[in-house]
Short mmCIF file of C-alpha atoms in Angstrom, two decimals:
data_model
loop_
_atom_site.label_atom_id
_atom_site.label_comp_id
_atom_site.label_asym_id
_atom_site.label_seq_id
_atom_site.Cartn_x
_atom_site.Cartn_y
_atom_site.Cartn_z
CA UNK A 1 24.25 50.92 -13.19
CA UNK A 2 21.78 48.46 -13.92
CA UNK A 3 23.30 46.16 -11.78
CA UNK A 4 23.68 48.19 -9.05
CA UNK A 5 19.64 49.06 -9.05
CA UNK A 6 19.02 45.30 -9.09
CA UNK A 7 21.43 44.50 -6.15
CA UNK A 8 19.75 47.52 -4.31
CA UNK A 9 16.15 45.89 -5.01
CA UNK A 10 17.19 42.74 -3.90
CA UNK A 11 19.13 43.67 -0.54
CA UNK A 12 15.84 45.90 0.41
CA UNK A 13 13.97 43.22 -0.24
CA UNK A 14 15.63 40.99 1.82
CA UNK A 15 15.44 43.55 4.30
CA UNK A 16 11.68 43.44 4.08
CA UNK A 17 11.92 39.68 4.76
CA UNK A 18 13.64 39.81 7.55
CA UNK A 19 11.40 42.67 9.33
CA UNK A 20 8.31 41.06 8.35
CA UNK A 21 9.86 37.18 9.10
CA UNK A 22 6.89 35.52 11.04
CA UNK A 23 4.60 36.80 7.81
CA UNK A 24 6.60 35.82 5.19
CA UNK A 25 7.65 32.44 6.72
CA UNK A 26 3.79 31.58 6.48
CA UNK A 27 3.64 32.86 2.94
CA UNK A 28 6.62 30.90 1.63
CA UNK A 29 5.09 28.00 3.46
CA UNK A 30 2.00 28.09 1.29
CA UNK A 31 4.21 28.61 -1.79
CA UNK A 32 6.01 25.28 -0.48
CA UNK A 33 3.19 23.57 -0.07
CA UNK A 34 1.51 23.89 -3.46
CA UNK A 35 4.90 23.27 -5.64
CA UNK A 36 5.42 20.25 -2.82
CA UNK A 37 2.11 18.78 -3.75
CA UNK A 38 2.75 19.25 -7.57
CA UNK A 39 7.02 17.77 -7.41
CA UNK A 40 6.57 15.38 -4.92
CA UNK A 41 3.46 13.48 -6.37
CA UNK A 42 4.91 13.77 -9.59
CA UNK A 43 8.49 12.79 -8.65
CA UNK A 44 6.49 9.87 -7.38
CA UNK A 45 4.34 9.19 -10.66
CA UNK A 46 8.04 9.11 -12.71
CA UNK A 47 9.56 6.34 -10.18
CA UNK A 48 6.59 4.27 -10.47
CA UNK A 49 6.45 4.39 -14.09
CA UNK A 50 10.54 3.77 -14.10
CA UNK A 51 9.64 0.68 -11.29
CA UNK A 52 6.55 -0.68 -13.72
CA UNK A 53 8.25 -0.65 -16.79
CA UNK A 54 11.53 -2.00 -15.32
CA UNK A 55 9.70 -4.81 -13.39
CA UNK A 56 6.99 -5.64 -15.96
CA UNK A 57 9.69 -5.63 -19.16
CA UNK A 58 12.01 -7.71 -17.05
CA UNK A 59 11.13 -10.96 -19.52
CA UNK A 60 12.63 -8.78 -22.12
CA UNK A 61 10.96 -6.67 -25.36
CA UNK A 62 11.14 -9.88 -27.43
CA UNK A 63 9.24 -12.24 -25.24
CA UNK A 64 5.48 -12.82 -25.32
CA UNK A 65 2.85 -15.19 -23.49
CA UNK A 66 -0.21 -16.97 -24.25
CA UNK A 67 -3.02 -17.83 -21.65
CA UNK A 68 -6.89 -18.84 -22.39
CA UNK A 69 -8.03 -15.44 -20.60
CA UNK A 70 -7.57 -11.61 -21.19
CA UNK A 71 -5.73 -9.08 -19.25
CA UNK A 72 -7.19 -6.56 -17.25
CA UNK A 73 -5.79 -3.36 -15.38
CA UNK A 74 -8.39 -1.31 -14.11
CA UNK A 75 -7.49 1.54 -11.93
CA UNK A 76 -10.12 4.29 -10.57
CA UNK A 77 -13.88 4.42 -11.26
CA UNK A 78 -15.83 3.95 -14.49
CA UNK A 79 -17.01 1.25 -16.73
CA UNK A 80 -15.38 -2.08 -15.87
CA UNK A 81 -15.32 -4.22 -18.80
CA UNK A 82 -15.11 -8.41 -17.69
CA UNK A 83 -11.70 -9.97 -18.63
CA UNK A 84 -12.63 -12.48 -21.53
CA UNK A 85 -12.16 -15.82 -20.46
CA UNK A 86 -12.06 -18.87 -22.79
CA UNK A 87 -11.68 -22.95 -22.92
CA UNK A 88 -8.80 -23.98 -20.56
CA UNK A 89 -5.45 -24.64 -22.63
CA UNK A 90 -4.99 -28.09 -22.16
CA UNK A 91 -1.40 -29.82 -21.79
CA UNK A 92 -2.10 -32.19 -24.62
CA UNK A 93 -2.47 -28.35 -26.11
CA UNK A 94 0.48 -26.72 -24.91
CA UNK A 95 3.35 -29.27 -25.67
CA UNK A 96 1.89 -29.81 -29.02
CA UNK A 97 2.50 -26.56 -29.84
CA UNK A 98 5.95 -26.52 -28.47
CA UNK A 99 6.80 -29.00 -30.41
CA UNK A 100 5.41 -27.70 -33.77
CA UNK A 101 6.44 -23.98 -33.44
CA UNK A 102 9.60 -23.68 -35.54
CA UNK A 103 10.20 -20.13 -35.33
CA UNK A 104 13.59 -19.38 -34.33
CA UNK A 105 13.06 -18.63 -30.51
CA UNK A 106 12.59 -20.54 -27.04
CA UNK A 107 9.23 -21.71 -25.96
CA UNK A 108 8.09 -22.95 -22.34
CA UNK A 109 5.18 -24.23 -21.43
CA UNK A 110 4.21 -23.29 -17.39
CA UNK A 111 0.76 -23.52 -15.08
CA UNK A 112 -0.04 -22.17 -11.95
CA UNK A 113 -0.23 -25.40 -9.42
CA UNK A 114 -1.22 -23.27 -5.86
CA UNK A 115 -1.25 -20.12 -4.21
CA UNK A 116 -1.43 -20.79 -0.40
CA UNK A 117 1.21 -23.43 -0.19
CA UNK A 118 3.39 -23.79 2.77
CA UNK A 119 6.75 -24.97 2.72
CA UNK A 120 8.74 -27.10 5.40
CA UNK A 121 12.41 -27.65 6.49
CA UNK A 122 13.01 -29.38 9.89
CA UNK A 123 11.68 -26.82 12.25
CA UNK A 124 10.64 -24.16 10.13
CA UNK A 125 7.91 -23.39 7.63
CA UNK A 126 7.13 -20.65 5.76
CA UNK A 127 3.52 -18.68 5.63
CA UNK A 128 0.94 -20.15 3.35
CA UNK A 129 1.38 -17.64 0.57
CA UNK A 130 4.02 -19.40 -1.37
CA UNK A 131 3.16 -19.51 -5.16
CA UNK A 132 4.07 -23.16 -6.71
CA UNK A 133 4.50 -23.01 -10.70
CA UNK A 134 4.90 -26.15 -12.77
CA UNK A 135 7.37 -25.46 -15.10
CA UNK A 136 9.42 -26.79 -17.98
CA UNK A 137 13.39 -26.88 -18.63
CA UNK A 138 13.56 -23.53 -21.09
CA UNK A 139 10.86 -21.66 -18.37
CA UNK A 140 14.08 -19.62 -16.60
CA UNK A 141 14.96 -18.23 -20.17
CA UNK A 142 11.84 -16.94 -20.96
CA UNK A 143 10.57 -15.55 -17.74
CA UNK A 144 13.42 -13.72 -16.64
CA UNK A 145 14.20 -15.28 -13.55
CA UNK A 146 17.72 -15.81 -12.94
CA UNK A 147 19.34 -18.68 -11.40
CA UNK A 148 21.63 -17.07 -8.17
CA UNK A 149 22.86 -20.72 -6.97
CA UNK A 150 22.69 -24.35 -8.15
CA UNK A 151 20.90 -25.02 -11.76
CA UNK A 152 17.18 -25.38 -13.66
CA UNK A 153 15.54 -28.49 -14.32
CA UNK A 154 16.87 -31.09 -16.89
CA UNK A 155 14.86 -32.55 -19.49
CA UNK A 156 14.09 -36.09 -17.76
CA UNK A 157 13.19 -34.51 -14.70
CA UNK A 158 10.36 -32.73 -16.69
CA UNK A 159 9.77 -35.93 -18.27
CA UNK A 160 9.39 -37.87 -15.15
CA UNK A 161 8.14 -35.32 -13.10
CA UNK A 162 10.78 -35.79 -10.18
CA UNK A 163 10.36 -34.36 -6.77
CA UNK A 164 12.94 -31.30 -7.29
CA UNK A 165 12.34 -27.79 -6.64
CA UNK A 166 13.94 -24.31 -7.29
CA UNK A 167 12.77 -21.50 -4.56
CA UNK A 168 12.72 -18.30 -4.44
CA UNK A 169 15.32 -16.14 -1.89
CA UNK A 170 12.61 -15.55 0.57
CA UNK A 171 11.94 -18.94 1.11
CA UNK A 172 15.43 -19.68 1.79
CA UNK A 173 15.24 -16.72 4.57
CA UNK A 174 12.47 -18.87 5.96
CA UNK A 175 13.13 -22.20 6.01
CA UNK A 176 17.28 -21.92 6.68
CA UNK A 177 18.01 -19.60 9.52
CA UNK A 178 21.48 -21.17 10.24
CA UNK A 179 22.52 -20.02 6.96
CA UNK A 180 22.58 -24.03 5.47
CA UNK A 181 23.47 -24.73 1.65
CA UNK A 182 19.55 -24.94 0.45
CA UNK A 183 21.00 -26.84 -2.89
CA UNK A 184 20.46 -30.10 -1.81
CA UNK A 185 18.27 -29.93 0.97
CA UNK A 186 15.22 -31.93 1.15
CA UNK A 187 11.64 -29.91 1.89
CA UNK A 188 7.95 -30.62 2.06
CA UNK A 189 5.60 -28.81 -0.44
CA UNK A 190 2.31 -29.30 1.61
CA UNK A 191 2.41 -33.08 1.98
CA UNK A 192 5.08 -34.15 -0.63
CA UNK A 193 8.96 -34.20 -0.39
CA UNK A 194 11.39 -32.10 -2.62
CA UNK A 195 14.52 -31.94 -3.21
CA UNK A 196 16.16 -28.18 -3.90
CA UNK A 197 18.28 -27.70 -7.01
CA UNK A 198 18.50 -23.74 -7.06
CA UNK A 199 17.60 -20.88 -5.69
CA UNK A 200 16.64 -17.94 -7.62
CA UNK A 201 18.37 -14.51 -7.57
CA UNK A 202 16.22 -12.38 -5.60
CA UNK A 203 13.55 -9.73 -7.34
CA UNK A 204 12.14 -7.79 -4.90
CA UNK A 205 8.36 -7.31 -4.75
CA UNK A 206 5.78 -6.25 -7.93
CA UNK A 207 2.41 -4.94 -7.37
CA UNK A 208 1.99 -6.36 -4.11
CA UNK A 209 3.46 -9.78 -5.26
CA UNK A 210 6.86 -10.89 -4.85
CA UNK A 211 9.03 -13.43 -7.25
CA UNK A 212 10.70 -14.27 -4.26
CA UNK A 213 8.50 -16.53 -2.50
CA UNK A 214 7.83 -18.75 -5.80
CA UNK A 215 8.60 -22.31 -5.87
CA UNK A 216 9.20 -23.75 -8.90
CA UNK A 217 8.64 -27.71 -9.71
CA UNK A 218 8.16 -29.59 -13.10
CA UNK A 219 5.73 -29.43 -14.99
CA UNK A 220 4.64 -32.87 -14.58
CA UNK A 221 5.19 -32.93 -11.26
CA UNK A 222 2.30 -30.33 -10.84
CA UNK A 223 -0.20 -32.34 -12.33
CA UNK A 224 0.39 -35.70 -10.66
CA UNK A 225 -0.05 -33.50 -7.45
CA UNK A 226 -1.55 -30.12 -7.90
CA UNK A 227 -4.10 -31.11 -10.46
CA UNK A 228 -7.79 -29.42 -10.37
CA UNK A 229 -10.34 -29.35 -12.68
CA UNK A 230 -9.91 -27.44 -15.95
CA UNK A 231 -6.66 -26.19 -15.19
CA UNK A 232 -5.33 -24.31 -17.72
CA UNK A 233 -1.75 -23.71 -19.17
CA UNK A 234 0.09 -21.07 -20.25
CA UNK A 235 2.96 -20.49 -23.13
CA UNK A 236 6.10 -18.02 -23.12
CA UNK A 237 7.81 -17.55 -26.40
CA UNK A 238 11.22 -15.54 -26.72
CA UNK A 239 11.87 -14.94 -30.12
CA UNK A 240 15.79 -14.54 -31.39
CA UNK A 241 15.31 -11.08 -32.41
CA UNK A 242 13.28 -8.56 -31.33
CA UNK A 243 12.36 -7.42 -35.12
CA UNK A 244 11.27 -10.71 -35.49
CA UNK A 245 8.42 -9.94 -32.01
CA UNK A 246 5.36 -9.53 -35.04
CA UNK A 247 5.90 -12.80 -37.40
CA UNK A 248 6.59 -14.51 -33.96
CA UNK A 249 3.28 -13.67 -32.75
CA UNK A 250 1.95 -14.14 -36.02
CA UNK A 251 3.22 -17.55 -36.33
CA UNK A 252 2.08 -18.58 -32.84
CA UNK A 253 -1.18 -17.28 -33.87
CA UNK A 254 -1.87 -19.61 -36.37
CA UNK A 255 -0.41 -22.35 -34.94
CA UNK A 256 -2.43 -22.51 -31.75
CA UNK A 257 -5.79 -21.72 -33.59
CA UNK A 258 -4.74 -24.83 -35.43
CA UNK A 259 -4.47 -26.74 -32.79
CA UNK A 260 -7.66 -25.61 -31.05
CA UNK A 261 -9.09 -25.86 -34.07
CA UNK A 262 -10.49 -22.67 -33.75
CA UNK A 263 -13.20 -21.90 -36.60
CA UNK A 264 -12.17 -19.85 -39.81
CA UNK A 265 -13.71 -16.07 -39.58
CA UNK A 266 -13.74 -16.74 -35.77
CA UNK A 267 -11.66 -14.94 -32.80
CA UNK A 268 -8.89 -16.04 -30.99
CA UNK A 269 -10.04 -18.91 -27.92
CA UNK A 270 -6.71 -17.32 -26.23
CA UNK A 271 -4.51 -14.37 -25.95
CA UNK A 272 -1.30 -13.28 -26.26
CA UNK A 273 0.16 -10.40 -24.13
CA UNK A 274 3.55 -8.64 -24.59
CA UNK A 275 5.96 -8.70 -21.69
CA UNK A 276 5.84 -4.75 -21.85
CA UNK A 277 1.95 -4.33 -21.93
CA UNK A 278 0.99 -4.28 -18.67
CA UNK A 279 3.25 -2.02 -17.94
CA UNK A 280 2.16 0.48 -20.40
CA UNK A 281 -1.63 -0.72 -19.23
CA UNK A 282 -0.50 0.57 -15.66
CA UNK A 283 1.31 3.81 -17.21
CA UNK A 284 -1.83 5.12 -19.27
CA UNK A 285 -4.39 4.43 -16.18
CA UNK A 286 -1.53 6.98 -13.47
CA UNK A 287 -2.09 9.20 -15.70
CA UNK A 288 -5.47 10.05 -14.07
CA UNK A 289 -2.94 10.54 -10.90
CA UNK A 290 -0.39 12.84 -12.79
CA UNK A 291 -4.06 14.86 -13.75
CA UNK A 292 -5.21 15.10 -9.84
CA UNK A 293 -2.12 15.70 -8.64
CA UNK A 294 -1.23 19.21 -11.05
CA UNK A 295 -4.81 20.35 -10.32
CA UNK A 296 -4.20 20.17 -6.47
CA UNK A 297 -0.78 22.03 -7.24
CA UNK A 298 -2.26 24.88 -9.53
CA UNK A 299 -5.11 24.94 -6.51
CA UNK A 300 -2.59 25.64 -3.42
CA UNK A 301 -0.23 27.68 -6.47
CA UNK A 302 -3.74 30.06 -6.52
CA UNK A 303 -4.11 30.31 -2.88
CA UNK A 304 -0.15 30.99 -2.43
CA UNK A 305 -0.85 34.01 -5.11
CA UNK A 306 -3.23 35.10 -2.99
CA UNK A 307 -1.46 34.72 0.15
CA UNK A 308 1.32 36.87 -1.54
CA UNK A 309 -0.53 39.50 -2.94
CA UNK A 310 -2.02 40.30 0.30
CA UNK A 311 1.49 40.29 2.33
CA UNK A 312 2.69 42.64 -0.30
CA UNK A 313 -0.73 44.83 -0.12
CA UNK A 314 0.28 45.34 3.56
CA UNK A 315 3.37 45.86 3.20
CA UNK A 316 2.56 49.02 0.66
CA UNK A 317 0.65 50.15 3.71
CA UNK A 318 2.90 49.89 6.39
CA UNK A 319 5.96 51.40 4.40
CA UNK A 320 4.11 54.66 2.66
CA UNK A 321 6.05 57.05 4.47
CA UNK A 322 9.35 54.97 3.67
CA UNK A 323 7.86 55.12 -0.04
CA UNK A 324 7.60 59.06 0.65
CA UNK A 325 10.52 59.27 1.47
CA UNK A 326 12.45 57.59 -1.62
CA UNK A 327 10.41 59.35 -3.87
CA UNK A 328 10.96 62.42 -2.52
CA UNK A 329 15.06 61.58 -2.67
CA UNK A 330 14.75 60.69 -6.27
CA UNK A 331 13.51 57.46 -6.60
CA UNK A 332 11.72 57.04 -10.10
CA UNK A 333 8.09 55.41 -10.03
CA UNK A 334 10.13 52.34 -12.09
CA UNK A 335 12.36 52.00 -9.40
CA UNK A 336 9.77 51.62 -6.59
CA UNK A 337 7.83 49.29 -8.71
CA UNK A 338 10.28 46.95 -9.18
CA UNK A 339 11.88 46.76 -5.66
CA UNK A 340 8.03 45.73 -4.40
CA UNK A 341 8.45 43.69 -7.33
CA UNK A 342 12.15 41.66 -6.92
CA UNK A 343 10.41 41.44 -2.75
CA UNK A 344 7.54 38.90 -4.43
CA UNK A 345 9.99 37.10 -6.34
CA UNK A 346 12.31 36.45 -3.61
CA UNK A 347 9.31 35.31 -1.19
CA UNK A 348 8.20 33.56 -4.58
CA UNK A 349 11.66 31.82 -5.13
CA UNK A 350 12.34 30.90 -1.36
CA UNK A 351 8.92 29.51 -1.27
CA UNK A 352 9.35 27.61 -4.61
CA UNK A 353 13.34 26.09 -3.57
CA UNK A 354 11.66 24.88 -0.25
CA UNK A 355 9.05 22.89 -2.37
CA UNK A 356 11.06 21.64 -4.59
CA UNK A 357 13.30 19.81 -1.86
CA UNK A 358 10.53 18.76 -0.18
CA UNK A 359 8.84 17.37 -3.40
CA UNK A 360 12.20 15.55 -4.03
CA UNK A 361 12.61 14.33 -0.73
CA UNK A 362 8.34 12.93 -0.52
CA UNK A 363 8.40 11.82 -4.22
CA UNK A 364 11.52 9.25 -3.36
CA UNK A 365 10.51 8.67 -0.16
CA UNK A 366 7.59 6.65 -1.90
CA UNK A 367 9.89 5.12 -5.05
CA UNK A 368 12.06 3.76 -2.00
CA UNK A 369 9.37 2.25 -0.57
CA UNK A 370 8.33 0.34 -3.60
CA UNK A 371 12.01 -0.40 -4.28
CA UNK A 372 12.21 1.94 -7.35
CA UNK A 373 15.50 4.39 -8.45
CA UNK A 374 16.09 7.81 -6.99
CA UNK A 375 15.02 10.47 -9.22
CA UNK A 376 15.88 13.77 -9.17
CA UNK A 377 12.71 15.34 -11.71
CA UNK A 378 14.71 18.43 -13.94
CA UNK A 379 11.64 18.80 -15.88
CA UNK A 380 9.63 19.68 -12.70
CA UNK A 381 12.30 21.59 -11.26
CA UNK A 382 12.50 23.87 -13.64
CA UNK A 383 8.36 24.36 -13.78
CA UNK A 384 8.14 24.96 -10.28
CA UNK A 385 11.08 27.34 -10.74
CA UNK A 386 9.16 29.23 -13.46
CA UNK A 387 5.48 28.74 -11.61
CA UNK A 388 7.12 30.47 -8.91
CA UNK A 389 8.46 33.57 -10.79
CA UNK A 390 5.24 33.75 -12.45
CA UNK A 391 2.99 33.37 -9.18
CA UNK A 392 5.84 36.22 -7.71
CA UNK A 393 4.83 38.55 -10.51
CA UNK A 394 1.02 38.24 -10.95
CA UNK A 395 1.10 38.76 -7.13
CA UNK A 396 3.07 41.68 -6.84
CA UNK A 397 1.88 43.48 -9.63
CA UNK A 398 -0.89 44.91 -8.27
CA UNK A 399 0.59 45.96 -5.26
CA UNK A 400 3.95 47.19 -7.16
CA UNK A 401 1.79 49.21 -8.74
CA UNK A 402 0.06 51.12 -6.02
CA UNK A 403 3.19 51.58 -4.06
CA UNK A 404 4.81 53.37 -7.33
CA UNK A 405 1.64 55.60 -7.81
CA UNK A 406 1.89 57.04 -4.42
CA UNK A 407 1.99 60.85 -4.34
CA UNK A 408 5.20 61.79 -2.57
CA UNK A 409 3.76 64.17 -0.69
CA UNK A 410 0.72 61.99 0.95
CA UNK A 411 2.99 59.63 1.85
CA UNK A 412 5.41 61.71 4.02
CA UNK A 413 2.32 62.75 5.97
CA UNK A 414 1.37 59.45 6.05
CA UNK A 415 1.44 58.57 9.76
#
């Protein structure tokens, strides 16, 4: 019986739908719109937490680095505190302490040589935006980046700084449009000749910089012919174990203040960031987005429950006499009540489903764009599922109501 009453509530309200369609079209629109909003910037949020953490944790959970200046991730308004910035880490500096530091791990010592460089091969040249990074023979290891063809520097070429080079996969795209074995090739890096020795398996972009168009020369090589003044240089240490990430850092701590003979009672003249903390840096600060965006939903939620309310208000109107006239064949003030109500939850529901796949379908529009995972968001599925029943019943209650307290006889008059 039961079931019966609800399929009856649900085919009259479908009914409804149907003779009303223009009105309800524009009231599931602005149900879509507000669970849109709240899925598909959220959908978003997720992949770009998912691309951060993937991208930034790519050195691995057991890897950290040491530079002479702070990190700083600032997103929105408010208070910006200065990065701290301290005495250049000199080389003399940096290969001392790879030397000393025993701990079982891999340490590489790296500096940033130029930013704007432009590389050469017969014809072609790429744009000045190529990033050229003295490195050492252990710097693939602890940086993550993989080698997709040929090999990483020996020793003695470190040593003797020769003219070798490993590029990125964009530069090969550049410089070798017949599709030419780069290993082996001979390039210019601004006014100097190099010879490739590998190319590195392709990254994709990160915040608006990509691994791809890095070049990557010895260390030494750098500061024969990149040098400037106070240039500093940086450390990455992979410890063994990951359990072992705290007496690592520890270790490294004391080593390096020993070597910069950094006062006792003093602070650190450097710092040493995780490979996973700027991720989590970028994670706390779209937070503020996740905020904005579920106030904008709840505000377009409120206007759809308004919206709704007033659709189903009119409704009551128009269909007194039909309201009469079930009454007055036997239908219960209960049953009128809920068939006004199961008519909001089925504009509520249509509205919500539409949402929803437009939420998905915005939300990984923009984690394609940034080269993140597809996500399909459960959690939020199943909130704007519930939102929507909820919006559907505060909406319709009200008018439920009034249609059930109609007096039978009123309402057959009603003309």
């Amino acid at each position: 019986m039961a079931k019966t009453i609800v399929t009856e509530n649900l085919r009259i309200s479908l009914n409804s739908i149907r003779t009303h369609l223009l009105r309800t079209i524009l009231t599931i629109l602005i149900i879509a719109f507000g669970i849109m909003a709240l899925v598909g910037i959220l959908t978003a949020t997720d992949s770009i937490k998912y691309y951060l953490t993937q991208n930034f944790s790519m050195m691995g959970s057991n890897t950290f680095t040491v530079r002479n200046r702070s990190m700083q991730v600032h997103i929105g308004g408010g208070e910006r505190n200065k990065p701290r910035l301290y005495e250049p880490i000199t080389f003399q500096q940096a290969t001392k302490f790879k030397e000393k530091f025993s701990f079982p791990g891999t340490t590489s010592v790296f500096v940033f040589g130029s930013g704007t460089a432009t590389l050469k091969f017969s014809t072609y040249k790429t744009n000045p935006n190529v990033r050229v990074i003295g490195t050492d023979e252990n710097y693939n290891i602890t940086s993550g980046d993989e080698i997709e063809k040929g090999r990483v520097f020996t020793k003695e070429e470190v040593m003797y700084g020769n003219s070798v080079c490993i590029v990125g996969s964009d530069i090969v795209k550049d410089l070798f449009k017949h599709k030419e074995d780069p290993i082996g090739q001979l390039i210019s890096i601004g006014s100097g000749k190099y010879r490739i020795v590998g190319v590195l398996k392709e990254k994709g972009s990160s915040m608006g910089f990509s691994g791809d168009r890095s070049c990557l020369v010895p260390l030494t090589n750098v500061r024969a012919y990149f040098s400037r003044p106070n240039m500093s240089f940086n450390l990455n240490v992979m410890a063994n174990d990951q359990s072992m990430m705290d007496p690592a850092i520890g270790e490294a701590t004391g080593l390096l203040r020993t070597i910069r003979q950094d006062p006792v009672g003093t602070d650190n003249t450097f710092e040493i960031t995780k490979s996973d903390n700027i991720a989590k840096m970028l994670i706390e600060n779209i937070k503020y987005v996740t905020y904005a965006a579920t106030i904008i939903g709840f505000i377009t939620l409120l206007g759809a429950a308004i919206g709704l309310m007033n659709i189903m208000l009119v409704s009551v109107t128009e269909r007194t006499r039909e309201i009469g006239i079930r009454k007055a064949t036997g239908a219960t003030r209960n049953i009128i009540r809920n068939q006004f109500l199961a008519e909001a939850v089925v504009i509520g529901q249509l509205g919500g489903a539409l949402g929803i796949v437009l939420g998905i379908l915005i939300g990984n529009s923009i984690s394609l764009m940034i080269g993140s995972i597809f996500i399909i968001p459960w959690v939020w599925i199943f909130t704007g599922v519930v939102l929507c029943f909820f919006v559907a019943l505060l909406s319709g209650i009200i008018p439920a109501r009034k249609a059930a307290n109609l007096d039978p006889i009123e309402s057959l008059r009603y003309e």
